[in-house]
Amino acid sequence: SLLGTTQVDDDLKILKTYSIPDFFGEGVYFFYVFLLIVFSLIGLFSLYKNLYFNRSVLLLVLAYMVLVFWSLVTSSDQLRYISIFAFIFLCPVGILYLMEKVDFKSLSKYLFTILVSLLLLSLFFSILNFPTHPRISGVYNNPNLFGMWLFSILSLLLYIEKSINNIFILLTVALIVVLVILTGSRLSFVTTCLLLLPFIFKHRVFSLLVLLVFTLYFFIGDNSFSLRVTDVGSAVSDSGRIDIWNRAFQCIDSEPLVGHGMFGHINCVNIGNIHNSYLRIVVMLGFPLAFIFFTLFLGFIVKVTMMQVNLYIKFYFLGLPLLFFAEDYIVGIASPFFPIL
């Protein structure tokens, strides 16, 4: 949860006055990679010991195998995609092995305490930086990343809600909704609303009460808060993404079959983040392999929705295809998206 806290020196952005020291964010990244390796080794041990692999994640593993294959063929960014594939393949096995060894209710309480502490920390930094950054970003270096993290931890909190006092869950969910609105991240807002549908039907009175308070405060009260999240229709036109996407379309048009390799976003689009996972994959792989990749990835999501799993997990995965329209999360490991996935 502390990945992405290092500030980015960008001429188009005003650096936040108050932030977590950069050395801390950089240190967290190395510790995070260390944990991924540990979970992977435990997963490898579990596979060796039990000779059993949960086939429910097979489609996801095969999807990332496509990326490994093309990185090897094009001799580009092999370390990144081999690492992502190994983590996708082994980490779930290792995490499952450990979860079977602990009491889930106790684990849920520890997890809840940690996530609420991080929420309060982000709230604290958001209040400190609000005069210069009304689009809050918590401890992160941009509001969209903060919104994505809020959406992701909300799914975890709802997953463990039966192990936590109901009042605490209701108050935490309300806080997360307020923070998502104040990030101004429109896709995070849409995916959060989607994720909350089962929760709203389950807690109708509380949800109506919160909606009434929001309506009175944001639309009647005298306030300076922006409701940027509700302006979904202009999410592309006013964010600068349209220019990036047009360049990506030109790159795709020049190499529609084989793409531009795993560094296509830099070598052709001339930017580190295309802000669209679908375009990023097609730019790198070309249409044929991109079609195979997304057939497998989206097939995995369909499989999840048909399995006997927690309802909020299903809604989390249903929100991912929407989230991929705005960011390149699908090919990175340095944001909180990947470990939560």
Tab-separated table of C-alpha atoms in Angstrom:
chain	number	residue	atom	x	y	z
A	1	SER	CA	0.000	0.000	0.000
A	2	LEU	CA	2.963	2.354	0.250
A	3	LEU	CA	4.098	1.778	-3.338
A	4	GLY	CA	3.801	4.886	-5.494
A	5	THR	CA	4.482	7.336	-2.685
A	6	THR	CA	7.702	8.723	-4.202
A	7	GLN	CA	6.996	12.138	-5.714
A	8	VAL	CA	7.489	12.543	-9.457
A	9	ASP	CA	9.260	15.711	-10.600
A	10	ASP	CA	6.999	16.839	-13.451
A	11	ASP	CA	6.918	20.343	-14.911
A	12	LEU	CA	3.132	20.041	-15.250
A	13	LYS	CA	2.630	19.261	-11.562
A	14	ILE	CA	3.159	21.190	-8.354
A	15	LEU	CA	5.052	18.999	-5.899
A	16	LYS	CA	3.176	18.464	-2.661
A	17	THR	CA	4.422	20.390	0.356
A	18	TYR	CA	3.857	17.457	2.674
A	19	SER	CA	4.759	13.931	1.637
A	20	ILE	CA	6.408	10.747	2.818
A	21	PRO	CA	10.206	11.002	2.326
A	22	ASP	CA	11.270	9.602	-1.043
A	23	PHE	CA	13.831	7.259	0.487
A	24	PHE	CA	10.996	5.573	2.401
A	25	GLY	CA	8.955	4.976	-0.763
A	26	GLU	CA	12.014	3.618	-2.551
A	27	GLY	CA	12.818	1.340	0.380
A	28	VAL	CA	9.249	0.044	0.434
A	29	TYR	CA	9.603	-1.005	-3.218
A	30	PHE	CA	12.626	-3.200	-2.496
A	31	PHE	CA	10.918	-4.723	0.534
A	32	TYR	CA	7.837	-5.388	-1.601
A	33	VAL	CA	9.891	-7.193	-4.270
A	34	PHE	CA	11.533	-9.189	-1.476
A	35	LEU	CA	8.070	-10.244	-0.238
A	36	LEU	CA	7.005	-11.254	-3.749
A	37	ILE	CA	10.094	-13.448	-4.013
A	38	VAL	CA	9.391	-14.987	-0.581
A	39	PHE	CA	5.759	-15.732	-1.484
A	40	SER	CA	6.915	-17.183	-4.806
A	41	LEU	CA	9.432	-19.466	-3.095
A	42	ILE	CA	6.748	-20.629	-0.658
A	43	GLY	CA	4.473	-21.245	-3.642
A	44	LEU	CA	7.199	-23.243	-5.366
A	45	PHE	CA	7.686	-25.286	-2.190
A	46	SER	CA	3.928	-25.891	-1.962
A	47	LEU	CA	3.765	-27.039	-5.594
A	48	TYR	CA	6.729	-29.366	-5.059
A	49	LYS	CA	5.206	-30.771	-1.885
A	50	ASN	CA	1.617	-31.215	-3.070
A	51	LEU	CA	2.019	-31.399	-6.858
A	52	TYR	CA	-1.240	-29.447	-7.093
A	53	PHE	CA	-1.999	-26.205	-8.930
A	54	ASN	CA	-5.311	-24.381	-8.608
A	55	ARG	CA	-6.634	-24.340	-12.156
A	56	SER	CA	-8.865	-21.341	-11.428
A	57	VAL	CA	-5.910	-19.012	-12.133
A	58	LEU	CA	-4.670	-20.951	-15.168
A	59	LEU	CA	-6.161	-18.502	-17.697
A	60	LEU	CA	-4.480	-15.570	-15.926
A	61	VAL	CA	-1.140	-17.400	-15.938
A	62	LEU	CA	-1.494	-18.209	-19.650
A	63	ALA	CA	-2.329	-14.559	-20.398
A	64	TYR	CA	0.926	-13.364	-18.861
A	65	MET	CA	2.765	-16.175	-20.619
A	66	VAL	CA	1.876	-14.400	-23.876
A	67	LEU	CA	3.752	-11.323	-22.646
A	68	VAL	CA	6.767	-13.429	-21.686
A	69	PHE	CA	6.765	-15.075	-25.110
A	70	TRP	CA	6.759	-11.773	-26.991
A	71	SER	CA	9.396	-10.205	-24.736
A	72	LEU	CA	11.682	-13.138	-25.573
A	73	VAL	CA	10.903	-12.998	-29.305
A	74	THR	CA	11.550	-9.247	-29.471
A	75	SER	CA	14.426	-9.350	-26.955
A	76	SER	CA	12.918	-6.492	-24.979
A	77	ASP	CA	12.114	-6.048	-21.285
A	78	GLN	CA	12.464	-9.773	-20.582
A	79	LEU	CA	13.216	-9.352	-16.857
A	80	ARG	CA	9.997	-7.424	-16.213
A	81	TYR	CA	7.696	-9.895	-17.946
A	82	ILE	CA	9.413	-13.047	-16.734
A	83	SER	CA	9.159	-11.636	-13.189
A	84	ILE	CA	5.487	-10.718	-13.591
A	85	PHE	CA	4.745	-14.187	-14.959
A	86	ALA	CA	6.597	-15.918	-12.116
A	87	PHE	CA	4.812	-13.823	-9.481
A	88	ILE	CA	1.381	-14.346	-11.097
A	89	PHE	CA	2.056	-18.092	-11.239
A	90	LEU	CA	3.585	-18.690	-7.795
A	91	CYS	CA	2.457	-15.924	-5.404
A	92	PRO	CA	-1.222	-17.009	-5.206
A	93	VAL	CA	-0.050	-20.531	-4.366
A	94	GLY	CA	2.263	-19.223	-1.644
A	95	ILE	CA	-0.356	-16.866	-0.181
A	96	LEU	CA	-2.955	-19.654	-0.130
A	97	TYR	CA	-0.470	-21.967	1.611
A	98	LEU	CA	0.113	-19.369	4.342
A	99	MET	CA	-3.584	-18.468	4.727
A	100	GLU	CA	-4.405	-22.117	5.374
A	101	LYS	CA	-1.970	-22.007	8.332
A	102	VAL	CA	-3.526	-19.022	10.123
A	103	ASP	CA	-6.866	-18.189	11.718
A	104	PHE	CA	-8.817	-16.155	9.135
A	105	LYS	CA	-10.724	-14.099	11.715
A	106	SER	CA	-7.528	-13.024	13.470
A	107	LEU	CA	-5.878	-12.277	10.127
A	108	SER	CA	-8.905	-10.174	9.133
A	109	LYS	CA	-8.665	-8.062	12.282
A	110	TYR	CA	-4.953	-7.400	11.753
A	111	LEU	CA	-5.591	-6.558	8.103
A	112	PHE	CA	-8.441	-4.210	9.014
A	113	THR	CA	-6.293	-2.389	11.580
A	114	ILE	CA	-3.453	-1.920	9.093
A	115	LEU	CA	-5.707	-0.701	6.260
A	116	VAL	CA	-7.595	1.750	8.484
A	117	SER	CA	-4.268	3.101	9.779
A	118	LEU	CA	-3.125	3.658	6.182
A	119	LEU	CA	-6.443	5.321	5.371
A	120	LEU	CA	-6.062	7.727	8.290
A	121	LEU	CA	-2.469	8.444	7.256
A	122	SER	CA	-3.636	9.297	3.740
A	123	LEU	CA	-6.446	11.432	5.162
A	124	PHE	CA	-3.900	13.324	7.279
A	125	PHE	CA	-1.645	14.081	4.285
A	126	SER	CA	-4.658	14.988	2.135
A	127	ILE	CA	-5.778	17.584	4.693
A	128	LEU	CA	-2.264	19.045	4.936
A	129	ASN	CA	-1.937	19.375	1.141
A	130	PHE	CA	-5.525	20.404	0.409
A	131	PRO	CA	-4.830	24.165	-0.012
A	132	THR	CA	-2.498	23.471	-2.984
A	133	HIS	CA	-3.898	20.081	-4.055
A	134	PRO	CA	-7.733	20.055	-3.805
A	135	ARG	CA	-7.671	16.807	-5.819
A	136	ILE	CA	-6.422	14.771	-2.912
A	137	SER	CA	-3.833	12.023	-3.375
A	138	GLY	CA	-3.185	10.851	0.196
A	139	VAL	CA	0.366	9.553	0.529
A	140	TYR	CA	0.600	8.868	-3.223
A	141	ASN	CA	2.181	10.902	-5.995
A	142	ASN	CA	-1.050	11.367	-7.960
A	143	PRO	CA	-4.833	11.298	-7.307
A	144	ASN	CA	-5.607	8.540	-9.851
A	145	LEU	CA	-3.236	6.114	-8.133
A	146	PHE	CA	-4.798	6.990	-4.778
A	147	GLY	CA	-8.271	6.369	-6.214
A	148	MET	CA	-7.202	2.986	-7.572
A	149	TRP	CA	-5.735	2.026	-4.185
A	150	LEU	CA	-8.953	3.053	-2.415
A	151	PHE	CA	-10.992	0.900	-4.805
A	152	SER	CA	-8.660	-2.040	-4.255
A	153	ILE	CA	-8.556	-1.923	-0.444
A	154	LEU	CA	-12.316	-1.439	-0.383
A	155	SER	CA	-12.616	-4.835	-2.048
A	156	LEU	CA	-10.393	-6.344	0.670
A	157	LEU	CA	-12.367	-4.700	3.481
A	158	LEU	CA	-15.676	-5.907	2.076
A	159	TYR	CA	-14.189	-9.386	1.672
A	160	ILE	CA	-13.436	-9.573	5.424
A	161	GLU	CA	-16.493	-7.629	6.633
A	162	LYS	CA	-18.059	-10.625	8.414
A	163	SER	CA	-15.047	-10.771	10.743
A	164	ILE	CA	-15.214	-7.067	11.680
A	165	ASN	CA	-17.694	-5.092	13.777
A	166	ASN	CA	-20.462	-3.822	11.488
A	167	ILE	CA	-20.232	-0.204	12.704
A	168	PHE	CA	-16.503	-0.087	11.922
A	169	ILE	CA	-17.121	-1.422	8.414
A	170	LEU	CA	-19.891	1.108	7.718
A	171	LEU	CA	-17.783	4.056	8.900
A	172	THR	CA	-14.730	2.888	6.940
A	173	VAL	CA	-16.725	2.413	3.740
A	174	ALA	CA	-18.213	5.902	4.127
A	175	LEU	CA	-14.714	7.382	4.580
A	176	ILE	CA	-13.418	5.563	1.483
A	177	VAL	CA	-16.329	6.838	-0.629
A	178	VAL	CA	-15.651	10.432	0.479
A	179	LEU	CA	-11.942	10.073	-0.317
A	180	VAL	CA	-12.660	8.557	-3.756
A	181	ILE	CA	-14.919	11.502	-4.577
A	182	LEU	CA	-12.248	13.985	-3.493
A	183	THR	CA	-9.568	12.309	-5.644
A	184	GLY	CA	-11.487	13.420	-8.724
A	185	SER	CA	-10.598	10.063	-10.313
A	186	ARG	CA	-13.617	9.273	-12.451
A	187	LEU	CA	-12.851	5.655	-13.278
A	188	SER	CA	-12.052	4.918	-9.637
A	189	PHE	CA	-15.424	6.439	-8.756
A	190	VAL	CA	-17.262	4.322	-11.350
A	191	THR	CA	-15.537	1.085	-10.300
A	192	THR	CA	-16.114	1.899	-6.619
A	193	CYS	CA	-19.833	2.394	-7.289
A	194	LEU	CA	-19.907	-0.945	-9.112
A	195	LEU	CA	-18.115	-2.691	-6.241
A	196	LEU	CA	-20.531	-1.198	-3.712
A	197	LEU	CA	-23.725	-2.434	-5.398
A	198	PRO	CA	-24.065	-5.560	-3.207
A	199	PHE	CA	-23.153	-3.490	-0.130
A	200	ILE	CA	-25.820	-0.872	-0.950
A	201	PHE	CA	-28.543	-3.509	-1.300
A	202	LYS	CA	-27.416	-5.115	1.959
A	203	HIS	CA	-27.271	-1.836	3.916
A	204	ARG	CA	-30.096	0.135	2.300
A	205	VAL	CA	-30.887	2.458	5.216
A	206	PHE	CA	-27.255	3.394	5.843
A	207	SER	CA	-26.614	3.892	2.114
A	208	LEU	CA	-29.652	6.175	1.737
A	209	LEU	CA	-28.537	8.141	4.788
A	210	VAL	CA	-25.022	8.634	3.379
A	211	LEU	CA	-26.464	9.600	-0.018
A	212	LEU	CA	-28.722	12.176	1.636
A	213	VAL	CA	-25.806	13.700	3.563
A	214	PHE	CA	-23.680	13.867	0.392
A	215	THR	CA	-26.532	15.476	-1.532
A	216	LEU	CA	-27.144	18.121	1.104
A	217	TYR	CA	-23.458	18.930	1.530
A	218	PHE	CA	-22.206	18.865	-2.051
A	219	PHE	CA	-25.210	20.379	-3.776
A	220	ILE	CA	-26.822	22.638	-1.184
A	221	GLY	CA	-24.039	23.559	1.214
A	222	ASP	CA	-21.476	26.278	0.567
A	223	ASN	CA	-18.328	24.335	-0.226
A	224	SER	CA	-15.296	24.472	-2.477
A	225	PHE	CA	-15.038	20.757	-3.237
A	226	SER	CA	-15.001	19.685	-6.869
A	227	LEU	CA	-17.365	16.999	-8.144
A	228	ARG	CA	-15.022	16.137	-10.986
A	229	VAL	CA	-15.775	12.435	-10.495
A	230	THR	CA	-19.335	12.884	-11.742
A	231	ASP	CA	-18.182	14.410	-15.040
A	232	VAL	CA	-17.442	11.008	-16.581
A	233	GLY	CA	-18.299	12.141	-20.117
A	234	SER	CA	-15.237	14.393	-20.367
A	235	ALA	CA	-12.828	11.962	-18.702
A	236	VAL	CA	-10.791	11.665	-21.909
A	237	SER	CA	-11.061	15.131	-23.413
A	238	ASP	CA	-9.983	17.151	-20.369
A	239	SER	CA	-7.264	14.826	-19.046
A	240	GLY	CA	-4.744	15.032	-21.890
A	241	ARG	CA	-5.178	11.336	-22.635
A	242	ILE	CA	-6.675	11.909	-26.068
A	243	ASP	CA	-3.363	13.192	-27.481
A	244	ILE	CA	-1.493	10.196	-26.083
A	245	TRP	CA	-4.106	7.779	-27.409
A	246	ASN	CA	-3.978	9.354	-30.876
A	247	ARG	CA	-0.224	8.731	-30.976
A	248	ALA	CA	-0.828	5.163	-29.820
A	249	PHE	CA	-3.362	4.635	-32.621
A	250	GLN	CA	-0.810	5.885	-35.139
A	251	CYS	CA	1.741	3.389	-33.799
A	252	ILE	CA	-0.797	0.578	-34.002
A	253	ASP	CA	-1.663	1.573	-37.554
A	254	SER	CA	2.018	1.382	-38.562
A	255	GLU	CA	2.540	-2.137	-37.102
A	256	PRO	CA	-0.892	-3.752	-36.600
A	257	LEU	CA	0.283	-7.383	-36.764
A	258	VAL	CA	3.488	-7.547	-34.721
A	259	GLY	CA	3.432	-4.329	-32.695
A	260	HIS	CA	6.511	-2.417	-31.589
A	261	GLY	CA	7.841	-4.755	-28.909
A	262	MET	CA	7.657	-4.410	-25.147
A	263	PHE	CA	9.201	-0.914	-25.255
A	264	GLY	CA	6.717	0.267	-27.887
A	265	HIS	CA	5.169	2.785	-25.518
A	266	ILE	CA	8.552	4.547	-25.247
A	267	ASN	CA	10.064	3.935	-28.677
A	268	CYS	CA	6.931	4.778	-30.664
A	269	VAL	CA	4.376	6.594	-28.476
A	270	ASN	CA	7.223	8.428	-26.710
A	271	ILE	CA	5.739	8.233	-23.238
A	272	GLY	CA	6.084	5.987	-20.213
A	273	ASN	CA	2.353	5.664	-19.507
A	274	ILE	CA	-0.204	5.397	-22.314
A	275	HIS	CA	-3.018	5.571	-19.721
A	276	ASN	CA	-4.850	2.679	-21.364
A	277	SER	CA	-3.967	-0.977	-20.852
A	278	TYR	CA	-5.742	-2.056	-24.027
A	279	LEU	CA	-3.779	0.326	-26.255
A	280	ARG	CA	-0.546	-0.462	-24.399
A	281	ILE	CA	-0.906	-4.187	-25.121
A	282	VAL	CA	-1.775	-3.691	-28.805
A	283	VAL	CA	1.122	-1.259	-29.276
A	284	MET	CA	3.490	-3.860	-27.823
A	285	LEU	CA	2.091	-7.083	-29.294
A	286	GLY	CA	0.024	-6.212	-32.351
A	287	PHE	CA	-3.594	-7.301	-32.808
A	288	PRO	CA	-3.230	-11.130	-33.043
A	289	LEU	CA	-1.324	-11.628	-29.775
A	290	ALA	CA	-3.277	-8.843	-28.049
A	291	PHE	CA	-6.492	-10.682	-28.948
A	292	ILE	CA	-5.123	-13.900	-27.410
A	293	PHE	CA	-3.941	-12.048	-24.292
A	294	PHE	CA	-7.259	-10.323	-23.604
A	295	THR	CA	-9.276	-13.438	-24.445
A	296	LEU	CA	-7.354	-15.256	-21.712
A	297	PHE	CA	-7.384	-12.363	-19.217
A	298	LEU	CA	-11.068	-11.531	-19.667
A	299	GLY	CA	-11.838	-15.250	-19.762
A	300	PHE	CA	-10.271	-15.475	-16.306
A	301	ILE	CA	-12.559	-12.674	-15.090
A	302	VAL	CA	-15.618	-14.466	-16.516
A	303	LYS	CA	-14.490	-17.660	-14.784
A	304	VAL	CA	-14.179	-15.804	-11.467
A	305	THR	CA	-17.735	-14.455	-11.768
A	306	MET	CA	-19.038	-17.990	-12.330
A	307	MET	CA	-17.172	-19.533	-9.366
A	308	GLN	CA	-18.439	-19.993	-5.817
A	309	VAL	CA	-16.375	-17.139	-4.405
A	310	ASN	CA	-17.070	-14.043	-2.324
A	311	LEU	CA	-19.466	-11.693	-4.129
A	312	TYR	CA	-17.214	-8.661	-3.633
A	313	ILE	CA	-14.297	-10.489	-5.261
A	314	LYS	CA	-16.512	-10.982	-8.326
A	315	PHE	CA	-17.427	-7.290	-8.446
A	316	TYR	CA	-13.778	-6.290	-7.976
A	317	PHE	CA	-12.769	-8.261	-11.063
A	318	LEU	CA	-15.763	-6.929	-13.007
A	319	GLY	CA	-14.407	-3.440	-12.328
A	320	LEU	CA	-10.932	-4.170	-13.701
A	321	PRO	CA	-11.831	-3.979	-17.428
A	322	LEU	CA	-13.139	-0.458	-16.754
A	323	LEU	CA	-10.051	0.524	-14.772
A	324	PHE	CA	-7.812	-0.589	-17.653
A	325	PHE	CA	-9.305	2.136	-19.871
A	326	ALA	CA	-7.430	4.772	-17.862
A	327	GLU	CA	-4.087	3.288	-16.823
A	328	ASP	CA	-1.364	0.779	-17.778
A	329	TYR	CA	-1.794	-1.216	-14.556
A	330	ILE	CA	-1.952	-4.517	-16.404
A	331	VAL	CA	1.787	-4.515	-17.259
A	332	GLY	CA	3.335	-3.074	-14.105
A	333	ILE	CA	4.309	-4.362	-10.680
A	334	ALA	CA	5.319	-1.080	-9.016
A	335	SER	CA	1.817	0.137	-8.100
A	336	PRO	CA	-0.512	-1.306	-5.420
A	337	PHE	CA	-2.683	-2.807	-8.193
A	338	PHE	CA	-0.473	-5.814	-8.913
A	339	PRO	CA	-0.097	-7.269	-5.387
A	340	ILE	CA	-3.819	-6.874	-4.703
A	341	LEU	CA	-4.604	-8.578	-8.023
